[in-house]
mmCIF file of C-alpha atoms in Angstrom:
data_model
loop_
_atom_site.group_PDB
_atom_site.id
_atom_site.type_symbol
_atom_site.label_atom_id
_atom_site.label_comp_id
_atom_site.label_asym_id
_atom_site.label_seq_id
_atom_site.Cartn_x
_atom_site.Cartn_y
_atom_site.Cartn_z
ATOM 1 C CA UNK A 773 117.688 120.796 104.932
ATOM 2 C CA UNK A 774 115.274 123.448 106.552
ATOM 3 C CA UNK A 775 115.407 126.254 105.071
ATOM 4 C CA UNK A 776 115.204 127.568 108.121
ATOM 5 C CA UNK A 777 116.646 126.689 111.608
ATOM 6 C CA UNK A 778 114.185 124.918 113.583
ATOM 7 C CA UNK A 779 114.135 124.239 117.212
ATOM 8 C CA UNK A 780 112.327 121.637 119.620
ATOM 9 C CA UNK A 781 109.599 123.507 120.167
ATOM 10 C CA UNK A 782 109.615 124.754 116.294
ATOM 11 C CA UNK A 783 108.788 120.801 115.862
ATOM 12 C CA UNK A 784 106.728 120.411 118.327
ATOM 13 C CA UNK A 785 104.570 123.066 117.284
ATOM 14 C CA UNK A 786 104.756 121.532 113.499
ATOM 15 C CA UNK A 787 103.881 118.246 114.775
ATOM 16 C CA UNK A 788 100.830 119.793 117.040
ATOM 17 C CA UNK A 789 99.470 121.436 113.770
ATOM 18 C CA UNK A 790 100.289 118.524 111.199
ATOM 19 C CA UNK A 791 97.626 116.484 113.863
ATOM 20 C CA UNK A 792 94.964 119.714 114.163
ATOM 21 C CA UNK A 793 95.883 122.722 111.840
ATOM 22 C CA UNK A 794 92.051 124.489 113.118
ATOM 23 C CA UNK A 795 93.719 124.366 116.784
ATOM 24 C CA UNK A 796 93.626 127.953 118.140
ATOM 25 C CA UNK A 797 97.085 129.614 118.802
ATOM 26 C CA UNK A 798 96.139 129.380 122.434
ATOM 27 C CA UNK A 799 95.328 125.604 122.229
ATOM 28 C CA UNK A 800 99.221 125.431 120.276
ATOM 29 C CA UNK A 801 100.780 127.335 122.483
ATOM 30 C CA UNK A 802 99.527 125.527 125.729
ATOM 31 C CA UNK A 803 100.425 122.397 124.176
ATOM 32 C CA UNK A 804 104.337 123.246 123.605
ATOM 33 C CA UNK A 805 103.901 126.172 127.039
ATOM 34 C CA UNK A 806 104.701 128.868 125.288
ATOM 35 C CA UNK A 807 102.865 132.421 125.987
ATOM 36 C CA UNK A 808 100.521 133.000 123.280
ATOM 37 C CA UNK A 809 102.852 135.908 121.884
ATOM 38 C CA UNK A 810 106.379 133.841 121.301
ATOM 39 C CA UNK A 811 104.138 130.398 119.955
ATOM 40 C CA UNK A 812 102.222 133.334 116.840
ATOM 41 C CA UNK A 813 105.492 134.392 116.374
ATOM 42 C CA UNK A 814 107.210 131.380 116.039
ATOM 43 C CA UNK A 815 104.225 130.347 113.640
ATOM 44 C CA UNK A 816 104.159 133.047 111.576
ATOM 45 C CA UNK A 817 108.080 132.621 110.812
ATOM 46 C CA UNK A 818 107.536 129.148 109.865
ATOM 47 C CA UNK A 819 105.143 129.876 107.188
ATOM 48 C CA UNK A 820 107.188 132.914 105.764
ATOM 49 C CA UNK A 821 109.613 130.498 105.526
ATOM 50 C CA UNK A 822 107.284 127.935 103.823
ATOM 51 C CA UNK A 823 107.799 125.432 106.339
ATOM 52 C CA UNK A 824 104.005 125.916 106.622
ATOM 53 C CA UNK A 825 102.672 125.251 102.865
ATOM 54 C CA UNK A 826 99.064 126.016 103.571
ATOM 55 C CA UNK A 827 96.179 124.644 105.818
ATOM 56 C CA UNK A 828 93.455 122.529 104.429
ATOM 57 C CA UNK A 829 90.643 120.306 105.275
ATOM 58 C CA UNK A 830 91.172 116.510 104.493
ATOM 59 C CA UNK A 831 88.754 114.993 102.919
ATOM 60 C CA UNK A 832 87.233 111.117 103.572
ATOM 61 C CA UNK A 833 86.759 110.344 99.193
ATOM 62 C CA UNK A 834 84.481 107.379 99.974
ATOM 63 C CA UNK A 835 81.876 110.635 101.914
ATOM 64 C CA UNK A 836 82.329 112.385 98.736
ATOM 65 C CA UNK A 837 81.248 109.200 96.018
ATOM 66 C CA UNK A 838 84.990 109.037 95.191
ATOM 67 C CA UNK A 839 85.364 105.526 95.965
ATOM 68 C CA UNK A 840 88.025 104.133 93.532
ATOM 69 C CA UNK A 841 91.858 105.173 94.308
ATOM 70 C CA UNK A 842 94.134 104.385 91.056
ATOM 71 C CA UNK A 843 97.288 104.865 90.572
ATOM 72 C CA UNK A 844 98.552 104.922 87.228
ATOM 73 C CA UNK A 845 101.916 105.205 85.514
ATOM 74 C CA UNK A 846 102.545 106.766 82.523
ATOM 75 C CA UNK A 847 104.727 107.081 79.669
ATOM 76 C CA UNK A 848 105.030 110.173 77.491
ATOM 77 C CA UNK A 849 106.628 110.133 73.851
ATOM 78 C CA UNK A 850 110.483 110.763 73.658
ATOM 79 C CA UNK A 851 111.058 114.156 71.627
ATOM 80 C CA UNK A 852 114.801 115.261 71.887
ATOM 81 C CA UNK A 853 115.346 118.822 73.299
ATOM 82 C CA UNK A 854 117.079 120.709 70.301
ATOM 83 C CA UNK A 855 118.570 122.871 73.040
ATOM 84 C CA UNK A 856 120.653 119.632 73.734
ATOM 85 C CA UNK A 857 120.863 117.735 70.722
ATOM 86 C CA UNK A 858 121.537 120.840 68.241
ATOM 87 C CA UNK A 859 118.738 119.091 66.335
ATOM 88 C CA UNK A 860 117.548 122.106 63.904
ATOM 89 C CA UNK A 861 113.516 122.476 64.496
ATOM 90 C CA UNK A 862 110.898 125.068 63.933
ATOM 91 C CA UNK A 863 109.816 127.552 67.052
ATOM 92 C CA UNK A 864 106.533 125.504 67.161
ATOM 93 C CA UNK A 865 108.220 122.581 67.146
ATOM 94 C CA UNK A 866 110.343 123.946 70.236
ATOM 95 C CA UNK A 867 107.743 125.833 72.200
ATOM 96 C CA UNK A 868 106.219 122.842 74.072
ATOM 97 C CA UNK A 869 107.572 119.941 74.969
ATOM 98 C CA UNK A 870 105.663 116.633 75.078
ATOM 99 C CA UNK A 871 106.708 116.895 79.025
ATOM 100 C CA UNK A 872 105.477 120.251 79.008
ATOM 101 C CA UNK A 873 102.363 119.566 77.451
ATOM 102 C CA UNK A 874 101.228 117.093 79.428
ATOM 103 C CA UNK A 875 102.156 119.048 82.822
ATOM 104 C CA UNK A 876 99.689 121.448 81.834
ATOM 105 C CA UNK A 877 97.464 119.325 80.510
ATOM 106 C CA UNK A 878 96.827 117.343 84.395
ATOM 107 C CA UNK A 879 96.416 120.828 85.554
ATOM 108 C CA UNK A 880 92.901 120.929 84.333
ATOM 109 C CA UNK A 881 92.173 116.972 85.351
ATOM 110 C CA UNK A 882 90.162 116.924 88.588
ATOM 111 C CA UNK A 883 90.453 113.180 89.096
ATOM 112 C CA UNK A 884 94.399 113.566 89.367
ATOM 113 C CA UNK A 885 94.723 114.796 92.601
ATOM 114 C CA UNK A 886 98.895 114.233 92.637
ATOM 115 C CA UNK A 887 101.318 113.748 90.127
ATOM 116 C CA UNK A 888 105.194 113.296 90.205
ATOM 117 C CA UNK A 889 107.768 113.046 87.952
ATOM 118 C CA UNK A 890 109.524 109.907 88.177
ATOM 119 C CA UNK A 891 112.914 107.921 87.352
ATOM 120 C CA UNK A 892 112.709 104.657 85.728
ATOM 121 C CA UNK A 893 110.652 103.056 83.046
ATOM 122 C CA UNK A 894 107.763 105.471 83.163
ATOM 123 C CA UNK A 895 107.806 109.120 83.007
ATOM 124 C CA UNK A 896 104.997 110.503 85.680
ATOM 125 C CA UNK A 897 103.404 108.706 88.549
ATOM 126 C CA UNK A 898 99.269 109.829 88.773
ATOM 127 C CA UNK A 899 96.835 109.393 92.082
ATOM 128 C CA UNK A 900 93.712 109.127 90.570
ATOM 129 C CA UNK A 901 90.216 109.182 92.556
ATOM 130 C CA UNK A 902 87.129 108.525 90.616
ATOM 131 C CA UNK A 903 84.074 107.158 91.664
ATOM 132 C CA UNK A 904 83.925 104.130 89.995
ATOM 133 C CA UNK A 905 85.204 101.999 87.168
ATOM 134 C CA UNK A 906 83.119 103.673 84.551
ATOM 135 C CA UNK A 907 83.986 106.845 85.687
ATOM 136 C CA UNK A 908 87.797 105.204 85.779
ATOM 137 C CA UNK A 909 87.209 104.187 81.792
ATOM 138 C CA UNK A 910 86.331 107.386 81.396
ATOM 139 C CA UNK A 911 88.808 108.848 82.564
ATOM 140 C CA UNK A 912 91.153 106.626 80.771
ATOM 141 C CA UNK A 913 89.689 106.543 77.640
ATOM 142 C CA UNK A 914 87.937 110.717 77.132
ATOM 143 C CA UNK A 915 90.933 112.106 78.749
ATOM 144 C CA UNK A 916 94.525 110.668 79.570
ATOM 145 C CA UNK A 917 94.542 108.234 76.237
ATOM 146 C CA UNK A 918 93.570 111.025 74.334
ATOM 147 C CA UNK A 919 96.486 113.274 74.940
ATOM 148 C CA UNK A 920 99.113 113.361 72.246
ATOM 149 C CA UNK A 921 102.170 112.880 74.795
ATOM 150 C CA UNK A 922 100.800 109.617 75.768
ATOM 151 C CA UNK A 923 102.352 106.382 74.598
ATOM 152 C CA UNK A 924 101.627 104.396 77.311
ATOM 153 C CA UNK A 925 100.069 103.815 80.920
ATOM 154 C CA UNK A 926 99.648 101.254 83.890
ATOM 155 C CA UNK A 927 97.393 101.363 86.362
ATOM 156 C CA UNK A 928 96.953 99.464 89.734
ATOM 157 C CA UNK A 929 93.882 100.024 92.325
ATOM 158 C CA UNK A 930 93.814 100.893 96.102
ATOM 159 C CA UNK A 931 92.334 97.516 97.488
ATOM 160 C CA UNK A 932 92.833 98.488 101.311
ATOM 161 C CA UNK A 933 94.071 101.522 103.005
ATOM 162 C CA UNK A 934 97.022 100.853 104.998
ATOM 163 C CA UNK A 935 98.435 104.030 106.390
ATOM 164 C CA UNK A 936 97.156 107.370 104.899
ATOM 165 C CA UNK A 937 98.713 110.433 106.545
ATOM 166 C CA UNK A 938 99.713 113.738 105.303
ATOM 167 C CA UNK A 939 102.087 114.079 108.460
ATOM 168 C CA UNK A 940 105.555 114.626 107.378
ATOM 169 C CA UNK A 941 108.296 112.801 109.792
ATOM 170 C CA UNK A 942 110.010 115.655 112.271
ATOM 171 C CA UNK A 943 113.714 114.544 112.333
#
């Protein structure tokens, strides 16, 4: 559910900005048949409500030397959480869980451009952009597999891009 009530004009503004976030307010206003002031007011409301999270430039990975895309499933070791299990642990052991440690670590790994906590057999799904197989191997051996919480990984490589969009469906 949207955090604010949106009408068809708001949705049209969002669709236009998802397609080209560099358009001026004047250009957006013309495309949605509003004058610039009400259009800007709507955009500001969408930004303040967090519907528009940020504006970015989307890069072509292959054009900047990142020609290999991998999806990596990661399974972490399981430690029971003393908060739920009733087991007694020292403060040092309860300060950080494997999940928290792993989540903090991936923030510093530039190859990982997306990370999702998952249901099912594996705990996380990583989207990893690297130069080539040698770079991927270094990342795996020197970074990911060295993390103490990592128990298992399964990797898949993208062979061809069929669809890759950042635009969300506006229902």
